[in-house]
Structure formats: structure tokens, C-alpha cells
């Protein structure tokens, strides 16, 4: 998700009791200036998506664009008007919708789902509803790949947009609470504390992943990430 700023009093309940989010209806996307769809290729490779893919909080549609370049059918769900317009201009498949409300998709519609920097921007109660709603629209055996900032990282804690942070095992517990039958923490990696002085590049990525597998310590993780299967 291309993160959005929240404003006091920006949510209200509709007639069903679900919370409608008005604070994320517009965003200027300044944080993503210069980012292209290629930025998402490592995550797509790590995810091994099963089509069709649901991209939660699709923002400008960069992950959708990445999927298209790799021949993977994908649909985005995004609330901001600017994000939906940008994705639609590229002829990407995107639906404007509030993640905190029932998704406009039938049960068992998707093979996999992607939530990149989404859950930390919503209250705990809404995050739990989102995970359950994703599970509803996933096919049997489908999965969600979630990436959020690690609560142990100072930069994550200091961002005022981050209102619901996790450590990796806390995120895994949230997925299990939502009813996912199997949860894998293997997509995590150690924060590359040796950068920028050493400039290890892709070799540094291999090292950070190997360190997590040898010592999966939440405090050292570069993010909070899980893959959870329905």
C-alpha cells in the first residue's frame, strides 16, 4: 500500500456498523516519487504468486504493473482517488474500495493476496477484519503475503502514519487468529546494519536472509513479514 496520512475523526460507522475511512480517500504519493514497478520484482519473486492476485491498498498500481510484466493476472483494491486514477490510466485492473468494509468480491475468488505496508496504517480491530475478509475471498489453499514495518525499528515507531505495528511473530499470531491454517515466517530477513558502508548489494540480501534462518530473532528483523495459507 502506498501509505496515506490519517486525520482525527476521519472514520465513521455506516448503517451496518462497519467503519468507513475518509482519511485515506486522497493522497499525494510524495513518498513514492521515482519508484517504478521494477522495485516490486524481489517481492514478487519471493511471493511466488498464484493467480489471480489481490493487491490490497494498491496505491499507484506499481505491484499490479509488476504482475502484468510477469504475465500474472492481478486486481487491486485501493481507496485513494489519486491511486485509482493513476492505475486506471495504465489500464490496470483496479477497484476503488475501503479495506475496512466488506470486499466487493465473491468467496474463493483469488489464488493469493499481497499486502505491502498496509496493516500498520489501520487500527487493530480493522486489521483483524481485513485479514478475515482476505481469507474469505481466497480460494482453498490460497495465501496472503504480508509485509509491514518491524515495531523494533526506530524509524517505524517514529512514523506518525504507523498506528498498528508488529514484530514478525506478533504478525504471525494475528494471521492465526484470523483463521489461517499455516503461517510461515521464512520471508523475513535481518536488517542490514552493515549498510551503507560495505555496499554488498545482492550479496547483502543473501546474508540478511541467511541470518534470519540461522537466528530468527524478531528484534533484528528488517520488517515483519508472513505468508499465511487459508
XYZ file of C-alpha atoms in Angstrom:
230
model
C 0.000 0.000 0.000
C 1.238 3.472 -0.784
C 0.863 4.843 2.746
C -1.618 7.606 3.479
C -1.908 10.189 6.210
C -4.619 9.804 8.803
C -6.612 12.645 10.307
C -8.500 12.816 13.632
C -12.161 11.999 13.243
C -11.627 10.607 9.743
C -13.625 7.411 10.322
C -17.338 6.849 10.799
C -19.613 3.835 11.035
C -22.087 3.107 8.240
C -25.539 1.636 8.709
C -24.089 -1.879 9.079
C -21.755 -0.801 11.889
C -18.656 -1.162 9.692
C -16.163 1.681 9.970
C -15.849 3.834 6.867
C -12.474 5.501 6.349
C -12.465 9.063 4.990
C -8.844 9.834 5.919
C -7.424 7.678 3.136
C -9.618 8.916 0.289
C -6.872 11.242 -1.043
C -3.088 11.095 -1.065
C -0.304 12.917 -2.931
C 2.139 9.923 -3.067
C 5.212 12.071 -2.456
C 6.981 9.161 -0.762
C 6.982 7.165 -3.985
C 8.467 9.725 -6.330
C 10.769 7.944 -8.763
C 9.652 4.431 -7.804
C 8.812 2.085 -10.680
C 7.230 -1.346 -10.961
C 10.690 -2.944 -11.001
C 11.041 -2.068 -7.306
C 8.498 -4.820 -6.552
C 10.228 -7.591 -8.504
C 12.095 -9.050 -5.474
C 8.819 -9.288 -3.558
C 7.022 -10.885 -6.486
C 9.829 -13.428 -6.736
C 9.706 -14.123 -3.005
C 5.923 -14.432 -3.065
C 5.572 -16.968 -5.927
C 2.033 -15.666 -6.566
C -0.866 -17.896 -7.511
C -3.208 -16.057 -9.897
C -5.391 -14.205 -9.776
C -3.687 -11.974 -7.208
C -5.460 -9.435 -4.989
C -3.291 -6.387 -4.239
C -4.558 -4.732 -1.054
C -4.029 -0.982 -0.890
C -2.717 -0.999 -4.452
C -1.793 2.703 -4.457
C -0.478 3.797 -7.846
C -0.676 0.228 -9.144
C 3.059 -0.449 -9.269
C 2.745 -4.007 -7.956
C -0.120 -4.606 -10.386
C 2.121 -3.344 -13.161
C 4.881 -5.701 -11.992
C 2.427 -8.598 -12.107
C 1.395 -7.643 -15.635
C 5.003 -7.597 -16.834
C 5.362 -11.146 -15.492
C 2.116 -12.378 -17.028
C 0.323 -12.747 -13.677
C -3.341 -11.645 -13.573
C -3.945 -9.290 -10.638
C -6.623 -6.966 -9.288
C -6.020 -4.012 -6.983
C -8.243 -2.697 -4.194
C -7.482 0.928 -3.351
C -9.370 3.766 -1.655
C -7.477 6.882 -2.723
C -8.863 8.650 -5.772
C -5.372 9.554 -6.975
C -4.127 5.974 -6.795
C -7.127 4.560 -8.629
C -6.830 7.169 -11.373
C -3.094 6.519 -11.825
C -3.587 2.758 -12.072
C -6.581 3.069 -14.381
C -4.564 5.349 -16.680
C -2.162 2.422 -17.195
C -5.143 0.141 -17.952
C -4.502 -1.877 -14.810
C -7.322 -3.772 -13.137
C -8.228 -1.815 -10.015
C -11.344 -1.359 -7.878
C -11.943 1.619 -5.626
C -12.935 0.382 -2.210
C -12.451 0.780 1.539
C -10.415 -2.066 3.029
C -12.348 -1.737 6.280
C -15.641 -2.646 4.599
C -16.685 -5.978 3.042
C -14.666 -6.530 -0.134
C -16.595 -6.319 -3.427
C -15.516 -9.844 -4.401
C -17.125 -13.248 -4.104
C -15.881 -16.006 -1.820
C -12.951 -18.083 -3.135
C -12.077 -15.597 -5.907
C -8.274 -15.296 -5.593
C -5.299 -17.613 -5.554
C -3.162 -15.250 -3.479
C -3.128 -11.768 -1.952
C -0.456 -9.144 -1.318
C -0.479 -6.563 1.500
C 2.647 -4.412 1.396
C 2.799 -1.762 4.134
C -0.959 -1.744 4.659
C -1.852 -3.157 8.068
C 0.275 -0.732 10.069
C -1.930 2.124 8.834
C -5.215 0.815 10.255
C -6.437 0.240 13.825
C -6.064 -3.238 15.299
C -9.774 -4.047 15.023
C -9.859 -3.088 11.340
C -6.648 -5.011 10.613
C -8.276 -8.149 12.022
C -11.346 -7.625 9.858
C -9.127 -7.173 6.784
C -7.279 -10.443 7.405
C -10.567 -12.293 7.800
C -12.018 -10.692 4.676
C -8.923 -11.659 2.675
C -9.321 -15.212 3.921
C -12.931 -15.198 2.710
C -12.012 -14.212 -0.855
C -9.054 -16.601 -1.096
C -9.583 -19.965 -2.706
C -8.980 -23.076 -0.590
C -5.206 -23.375 -0.282
C -4.707 -19.747 -1.273
C -2.382 -17.480 0.692
C -1.649 -13.908 1.687
C 1.831 -12.394 1.712
C 2.064 -9.553 4.246
C 4.950 -7.126 4.734
C 4.852 -4.432 7.440
C 7.499 -2.416 9.296
C 9.015 -4.083 12.347
C 7.932 -2.456 15.607
C 11.507 -2.840 16.895
C 12.874 -0.455 14.244
C 13.006 3.191 15.459
C 12.115 4.628 12.045
C 8.924 2.580 12.014
C 7.904 3.672 15.515
C 8.618 7.336 14.778
C 6.389 7.498 11.695
C 3.065 9.126 12.709
C 1.262 7.152 9.984
C 2.125 3.879 11.736
C -0.596 3.175 14.286
C -0.548 -0.640 14.364
C 2.964 -2.091 14.276
C 4.084 -5.692 14.781
C 7.121 -7.828 15.347
C 7.240 -10.818 12.967
C 5.826 -13.292 15.488
C 3.093 -10.859 16.505
C 2.044 -10.586 12.870
C 2.042 -14.380 12.617
C -0.221 -14.551 15.676
C -2.635 -12.119 14.014
C -2.823 -14.344 10.945
C -3.528 -17.424 13.053
C -6.184 -15.509 14.964
C -7.876 -14.723 11.630
C -8.138 -18.444 10.887
C -5.218 -19.122 8.563
C -4.213 -22.767 8.871
C -0.465 -22.424 8.234
C 1.769 -19.387 8.757
C 5.375 -19.127 7.562
C 7.929 -16.592 8.836
C 10.564 -17.565 6.262
C 10.143 -14.370 4.215
C 11.778 -12.293 6.961
C 15.392 -11.146 6.937
C 17.803 -9.391 9.266
C 18.124 -5.631 8.999
C 21.277 -4.916 7.002
C 23.063 -2.995 9.750
C 26.328 -3.163 7.772
C 24.997 -0.782 5.116
C 25.703 1.687 3.618
C 29.485 1.418 4.323
C 30.051 -2.027 2.765
C 27.784 -1.773 -0.319
C 27.184 -5.520 -0.524
C 24.179 -5.297 -2.842
C 22.505 -8.611 -3.689
C 25.124 -10.462 -1.636
C 23.952 -8.484 1.379
C 20.378 -9.634 0.703
C 21.535 -13.252 0.783
C 23.390 -12.657 4.037
C 20.390 -10.973 5.708
C 18.096 -13.837 4.695
C 20.561 -16.455 5.894
C 20.974 -14.711 9.248
C 17.212 -14.853 9.828
C 17.134 -18.572 9.065
C 20.009 -19.186 11.489
C 18.773 -16.792 14.192
C 15.107 -15.777 13.686
C 15.127 -13.025 16.297
C 12.275 -10.525 15.977
C 14.309 -7.584 17.217
C 16.816 -7.932 14.370
C 14.303 -8.403 11.536
C 14.264 -5.748 8.831
C 10.471 -5.960 8.601
C 7.549 -8.004 9.879
C 6.540 -10.450 7.182
C 4.479 -13.636 6.882
C 2.911 -15.885 4.303
C -0.334 -17.360 5.602
C -2.430 -20.064 3.903
C -6.187 -20.478 4.027
